[in-house]
Short mmCIF file of C-alpha atoms in Angstrom, two decimals:
data_model
loop_
_atom_site.label_atom_id
_atom_site.label_comp_id
_atom_site.label_asym_id
_atom_site.label_seq_id
_atom_site.Cartn_x
_atom_site.Cartn_y
_atom_site.Cartn_z
CA UNK Y 857 79.04 58.90 107.46
CA UNK Y 858 80.22 61.28 104.65
CA UNK Y 859 83.54 59.44 103.51
CA UNK Y 860 81.35 56.20 103.27
CA UNK Y 861 78.88 57.92 101.11
CA UNK Y 862 81.64 59.68 99.27
CA UNK Y 863 82.87 55.88 98.58
CA UNK Y 864 78.94 54.94 97.88
CA UNK Y 865 78.53 57.27 95.46
CA UNK Y 866 82.00 57.99 93.43
CA UNK Y 867 83.35 54.54 94.11
CA UNK Y 868 80.31 52.14 93.73
CA UNK Y 869 78.15 54.17 91.39
CA UNK Y 870 80.24 55.37 89.25
CA UNK Y 871 82.09 52.18 89.23
CA UNK Y 872 79.64 50.36 87.93
CA UNK Y 873 78.97 52.90 84.89
CA UNK Y 874 80.29 50.88 82.49
CA UNK Y 875 77.84 47.99 83.26
CA UNK Y 876 74.85 50.79 84.04
CA UNK Y 877 75.94 51.46 80.49
CA UNK Y 878 75.95 48.40 78.50
CA UNK Y 879 72.66 47.36 80.33
CA UNK Y 880 71.07 50.45 78.58
CA UNK Y 881 72.61 49.23 75.46
CA UNK Y 882 71.39 45.62 75.55
CA UNK Y 883 67.71 47.36 76.21
CA UNK Y 884 67.94 49.63 73.55
CA UNK Y 885 69.14 46.62 70.92
CA UNK Y 886 66.89 44.51 68.97
CA UNK Y 887 67.99 40.92 71.14
CA UNK Y 888 66.32 43.08 74.34
CA UNK Y 889 68.14 43.14 77.76
CA UNK Y 890 69.33 39.84 79.03
CA UNK Y 891 71.02 39.55 82.59
CA UNK Y 892 73.22 36.58 81.62
CA UNK Y 893 74.54 38.54 78.26
CA UNK Y 894 75.15 41.61 80.18
CA UNK Y 895 76.83 40.24 83.29
CA UNK Y 896 78.40 36.89 81.55
CA UNK Y 897 81.58 39.39 80.10
CA UNK Y 898 82.70 39.74 83.19
CA UNK Y 899 82.78 43.91 83.30
CA UNK Y 900 81.25 42.94 87.30
CA UNK Y 901 84.60 41.41 88.18
CA UNK Y 902 86.33 44.11 87.07
CA UNK Y 903 84.40 47.25 88.68
CA UNK Y 904 84.50 45.11 92.04
CA UNK Y 905 88.68 44.14 91.66
CA UNK Y 906 88.78 48.23 91.26
CA UNK Y 907 86.43 48.45 94.28
CA UNK Y 908 88.29 46.75 96.44
CA UNK Y 909 91.54 47.79 95.10
CA UNK Y 910 90.28 51.41 95.92
CA UNK Y 911 89.09 50.88 99.28
CA UNK Y 912 92.43 48.75 99.99
CA UNK Y 913 94.32 52.40 99.62
CA UNK Y 914 91.99 54.09 101.78
CA UNK Y 915 92.68 51.63 104.49
CA UNK Y 916 96.50 51.69 104.16
CA UNK Y 917 97.40 54.99 103.21
CA UNK Y 918 95.05 57.34 104.94
CA UNK Y 919 96.30 59.18 107.66
CA UNK Y 920 93.57 58.67 110.08
CA UNK Y 921 94.32 55.20 110.34
CA UNK Y 922 96.08 53.18 112.86
CA UNK Y 923 99.62 51.71 111.59
CA UNK Y 924 99.64 47.71 112.91
CA UNK Y 925 95.73 47.80 114.18
CA UNK Y 926 94.99 43.80 114.15
CA UNK Y 927 91.44 45.08 112.40
CA UNK Y 928 92.92 46.24 109.87
CA UNK Y 929 94.86 43.89 108.73
CA UNK Y 930 92.04 41.42 108.78
CA UNK Y 931 89.59 43.71 107.30
CA UNK Y 932 92.86 44.82 104.42
CA UNK Y 933 93.65 40.94 103.76
CA UNK Y 934 89.90 39.98 103.21
CA UNK Y 935 89.16 42.98 100.72
CA UNK Y 936 92.60 41.42 99.15
CA UNK Y 937 91.21 37.93 98.64
CA UNK Y 938 88.04 39.55 97.06
CA UNK Y 939 90.34 42.25 94.57
CA UNK Y 940 92.21 38.58 93.69
CA UNK Y 941 89.21 36.61 93.37
CA UNK Y 942 87.40 39.22 90.91
CA UNK Y 943 90.55 39.28 88.93
CA UNK Y 944 91.38 35.72 88.69
CA UNK Y 945 87.72 34.55 87.69
CA UNK Y 946 88.12 37.48 85.01
CA UNK Y 947 90.39 35.86 83.69
CA UNK Y 948 88.12 32.81 83.26
CA UNK Y 949 85.37 34.45 81.16
CA UNK Y 950 86.75 33.37 77.80
CA UNK Y 951 86.52 29.66 78.66
CA UNK Y 952 83.67 29.14 81.67
CA UNK Y 953 80.05 29.07 81.14
CA UNK Y 954 78.16 32.44 81.42
CA UNK Y 955 76.14 30.70 83.96
CA UNK Y 956 78.85 30.27 85.74
CA UNK Y 957 80.33 34.11 85.20
CA UNK Y 958 76.69 35.49 86.25
CA UNK Y 959 76.78 33.17 89.60
CA UNK Y 960 79.88 34.03 90.14
CA UNK Y 961 79.90 37.61 89.29
CA UNK Y 962 76.91 37.69 91.64
CA UNK Y 963 78.73 36.03 95.12
CA UNK Y 964 81.65 37.93 94.74
CA UNK Y 965 79.91 41.58 94.41
CA UNK Y 966 78.23 41.53 97.55
CA UNK Y 967 81.35 40.41 99.43
CA UNK Y 968 83.64 42.61 97.61
CA UNK Y 969 81.27 45.57 98.42
CA UNK Y 970 80.83 44.51 102.22
CA UNK Y 971 84.38 43.83 102.78
CA UNK Y 972 85.39 47.53 101.11
CA UNK Y 973 82.48 48.84 102.61
CA UNK Y 974 84.17 47.53 105.92
CA UNK Y 975 87.45 49.31 104.99
CA UNK Y 976 86.14 52.45 104.08
CA UNK Y 977 84.11 52.28 107.47
CA UNK Y 978 87.32 52.20 109.61
CA UNK Y 979 89.27 54.86 107.42
CA UNK Y 980 86.00 57.08 107.90
CA UNK Y 981 85.69 55.93 112.16
CA UNK Y 982 89.21 56.85 112.78
#
């Protein structure tokens, strides 16, 4: 439980700080806060890719995980897919419709949190 809590506090919450600060900036601006404006720049993709990469590192390079465990390989694979999907989606931000970026961000983020959380949980459970 401690490792999962540390990951949530430092991996997820600190990882979302650029988005939080951008939201604060937008809230204080003349135009005001807009979810579409804030998420349409793709920062959630970057944060999500970094979170999943960190979780994969924890899973595959932690001294507490067993090597060759099939569940570990499957969890790591889905975390890798999340990292790749977020990275590719971020490259499409300049050419995509803002609504599509927002929608994909809101789909990929919870999937990334789930996959990453499972990887961290597996690391902590060994």
